[in-house]
mmCIF file of C-alpha atoms in Angstrom:
data_model
loop_
_atom_site.group_PDB
_atom_site.id
_atom_site.type_symbol
_atom_site.label_atom_id
_atom_site.label_comp_id
_atom_site.label_asym_id
_atom_site.label_seq_id
_atom_site.Cartn_x
_atom_site.Cartn_y
_atom_site.Cartn_z
ATOM 1 C CA MET C 1469 -9.479 -28.096 4.557
ATOM 2 C CA LYS C 1470 -9.797 -24.587 5.943
ATOM 3 C CA GLN C 1471 -11.994 -21.815 4.590
ATOM 4 C CA PHE C 1472 -10.178 -19.049 2.755
ATOM 5 C CA ASN C 1473 -11.529 -15.586 3.564
ATOM 6 C CA VAL C 1474 -10.541 -13.389 0.608
ATOM 7 C CA THR C 1475 -12.221 -10.298 2.085
ATOM 8 C CA ASP C 1476 -9.812 -9.975 5.040
ATOM 9 C CA PHE C 1477 -6.366 -9.122 3.654
ATOM 10 C CA LYS C 1478 -4.628 -9.727 7.012
ATOM 11 C CA GLU C 1479 -6.052 -13.274 7.000
ATOM 12 C CA VAL C 1480 -4.841 -13.785 3.417
ATOM 13 C CA VAL C 1481 -1.336 -12.702 4.503
ATOM 14 C CA LYS C 1482 -1.465 -15.117 7.476
ATOM 15 C CA THR C 1483 -2.485 -17.926 5.122
ATOM 16 C CA VAL C 1484 0.418 -17.134 2.766
ATOM 17 C CA ALA C 1485 2.815 -17.068 5.744
ATOM 18 C CA ALA C 1486 1.512 -20.468 6.908
ATOM 19 C CA GLY C 1487 1.893 -21.951 3.427
ATOM 20 C CA LEU C 1488 5.421 -20.595 3.012
ATOM 21 C CA HIS C 1489 6.353 -21.882 6.482
ATOM 22 C CA LYS C 1490 5.261 -25.412 5.581
ATOM 23 C CA ILE C 1491 7.064 -25.282 2.213
ATOM 24 C CA VAL C 1492 10.342 -24.047 3.747
ATOM 25 C CA SER C 1493 10.194 -26.234 6.848
ATOM 26 C CA GLU C 1494 9.829 -29.355 4.680
ATOM 27 C CA ALA C 1495 12.634 -28.317 2.300
ATOM 28 C CA ARG C 1496 15.519 -30.723 1.948
ATOM 29 C CA GLY C 1497 17.874 -28.271 0.271
ATOM 30 C CA ASN C 1498 18.752 -24.591 0.432
ATOM 31 C CA CYS C 1499 16.103 -23.331 -2.004
ATOM 32 C CA VAL C 1500 12.409 -23.970 -2.595
ATOM 33 C CA SER C 1501 10.382 -23.181 -5.699
ATOM 34 C CA PHE C 1502 6.592 -22.866 -5.681
ATOM 35 C CA THR C 1503 3.510 -21.424 -7.398
ATOM 36 C CA PRO C 1504 0.690 -19.428 -5.763
ATOM 37 C CA ARG C 1505 -1.476 -22.558 -5.874
ATOM 38 C CA ARG C 1506 1.150 -24.586 -3.978
ATOM 39 C CA VAL C 1507 1.279 -21.915 -1.268
ATOM 40 C CA LEU C 1508 -2.474 -22.333 -0.759
ATOM 41 C CA GLU C 1509 -2.217 -26.131 -0.831
ATOM 42 C CA PHE C 1510 0.515 -26.145 1.818
ATOM 43 C CA ALA C 1511 -1.594 -23.794 3.947
ATOM 44 C CA GLY C 1512 -4.420 -26.339 3.849
ATOM 45 C CA ILE C 1513 -6.631 -24.339 1.500
ATOM 46 C CA ASP C 1514 -8.344 -26.247 -1.290
ATOM 47 C CA THR C 1515 -9.443 -23.621 -3.771
ATOM 48 C CA THR C 1516 -8.890 -22.815 -7.379
ATOM 49 C CA ALA C 1517 -10.847 -19.562 -7.173
ATOM 50 C CA PRO C 1518 -9.120 -17.014 -9.414
ATOM 51 C CA ILE C 1519 -9.468 -14.273 -6.768
ATOM 52 C CA ALA C 1520 -7.626 -16.396 -4.194
ATOM 53 C CA LEU C 1521 -4.766 -17.164 -6.582
ATOM 54 C CA THR C 1522 -4.610 -13.515 -7.656
ATOM 55 C CA LEU C 1523 -4.311 -12.345 -4.037
ATOM 56 C CA VAL C 1524 -1.492 -14.802 -3.344
ATOM 57 C CA LYS C 1525 0.269 -13.765 -6.555
ATOM 58 C CA HIS C 1526 -0.077 -10.098 -5.539
ATOM 59 C CA ILE C 1527 1.578 -10.849 -2.199
ATOM 60 C CA LEU C 1528 4.390 -12.853 -3.822
ATOM 61 C CA GLU C 1529 4.991 -10.035 -6.333
ATOM 62 C CA GLY C 1530 5.264 -7.567 -3.434
ATOM 63 C CA LEU C 1531 7.832 -9.822 -1.779
ATOM 64 C CA THR C 1532 9.688 -10.049 -5.107
ATOM 65 C CA GLN C 1533 9.894 -6.258 -5.329
ATOM 66 C CA ARG C 1534 11.404 -6.160 -1.828
ATOM 67 C CA GLY C 1535 13.960 -8.831 -2.712
ATOM 68 C CA LEU C 1536 12.565 -11.377 -0.256
ATOM 69 C CA VAL C 1537 11.432 -13.792 -2.980
ATOM 70 C CA VAL C 1538 12.780 -14.352 -6.515
ATOM 71 C CA ARG C 1539 10.453 -14.730 -9.499
ATOM 72 C CA ASP C 1540 11.380 -17.458 -12.017
ATOM 73 C CA ASP C 1541 9.951 -16.639 -15.476
ATOM 74 C CA SER C 1542 11.944 -19.354 -17.254
ATOM 75 C CA ARG C 1543 9.041 -21.814 -17.268
ATOM 76 C CA SER C 1544 5.612 -21.585 -18.857
ATOM 77 C CA ARG C 1545 4.039 -21.030 -15.425
ATOM 78 C CA VAL C 1546 5.600 -18.369 -13.216
ATOM 79 C CA ARG C 1547 7.207 -19.791 -10.092
ATOM 80 C CA TYR C 1548 8.729 -18.116 -7.059
ATOM 81 C CA THR C 1549 11.850 -19.142 -5.157
ATOM 82 C CA ILE C 1550 13.132 -18.586 -1.618
ATOM 83 C CA CYS C 1551 16.765 -19.494 -0.891
ATOM 84 C CA ARG C 1552 18.460 -19.759 2.478
ATOM 85 C CA ASP C 1553 21.406 -17.535 1.587
ATOM 86 C CA ARG C 1554 19.371 -14.893 -0.279
ATOM 87 C CA SER C 1555 16.252 -14.267 1.782
ATOM 88 C CA PRO C 1556 15.931 -13.194 5.416
ATOM 89 C CA LEU C 1557 12.503 -14.858 5.345
ATOM 90 C CA TRP C 1558 14.078 -18.325 5.190
ATOM 91 C CA GLY C 1559 15.289 -18.346 8.794
ATOM 92 C CA LEU C 1560 12.035 -16.974 10.180
ATOM 93 C CA LEU C 1561 9.983 -19.461 8.160
ATOM 94 C CA ARG C 1562 12.240 -22.352 9.183
ATOM 95 C CA GLU C 1563 11.906 -21.413 12.882
ATOM 96 C CA GLY C 1564 8.135 -21.084 12.595
ATOM 97 C CA ASP C 1565 7.978 -17.397 13.543
ATOM 98 C CA LEU C 1566 4.661 -16.911 11.738
ATOM 99 C CA GLU C 1567 3.876 -13.656 13.518
ATOM 100 C CA GLY C 1568 7.168 -12.105 12.431
ATOM 101 C CA VAL C 1569 6.775 -13.404 8.878
ATOM 102 C CA THR C 1570 3.196 -12.143 8.702
ATOM 103 C CA ASP C 1571 4.336 -8.672 9.787
ATOM 104 C CA ILE C 1572 7.160 -8.616 7.214
ATOM 105 C CA ILE C 1573 4.855 -9.760 4.428
ATOM 106 C CA TYR C 1574 2.116 -7.302 5.396
ATOM 107 C CA ARG C 1575 4.557 -4.381 5.464
ATOM 108 C CA ALA C 1576 6.117 -5.443 2.153
ATOM 109 C CA VAL C 1577 2.780 -5.548 0.367
ATOM 110 C CA GLU C 1578 0.655 -2.797 1.947
#
């Protein structure tokens, strides 16, 4: 498992991009649903530190506000969804363009 540096926001964004890439690239359908913890798990980070989960949630909320990710409040735990036909991130994540995704995420959240 990799270390998670919560003090370097650019590194946090890269970690989120890596986690989302793995989630989307392994998807069997047209949509994926995930929690902040799952993003960290898919990025190879094993932490339950509240600050880490809060940072990931902050990034996902920023993407939600930009329409790149959809928040699903229908369950007890908030989940986020990316769909192929609704998010331009899907194609970039599927192709593995982590640099492009990192830039989009960073600009959406800064």
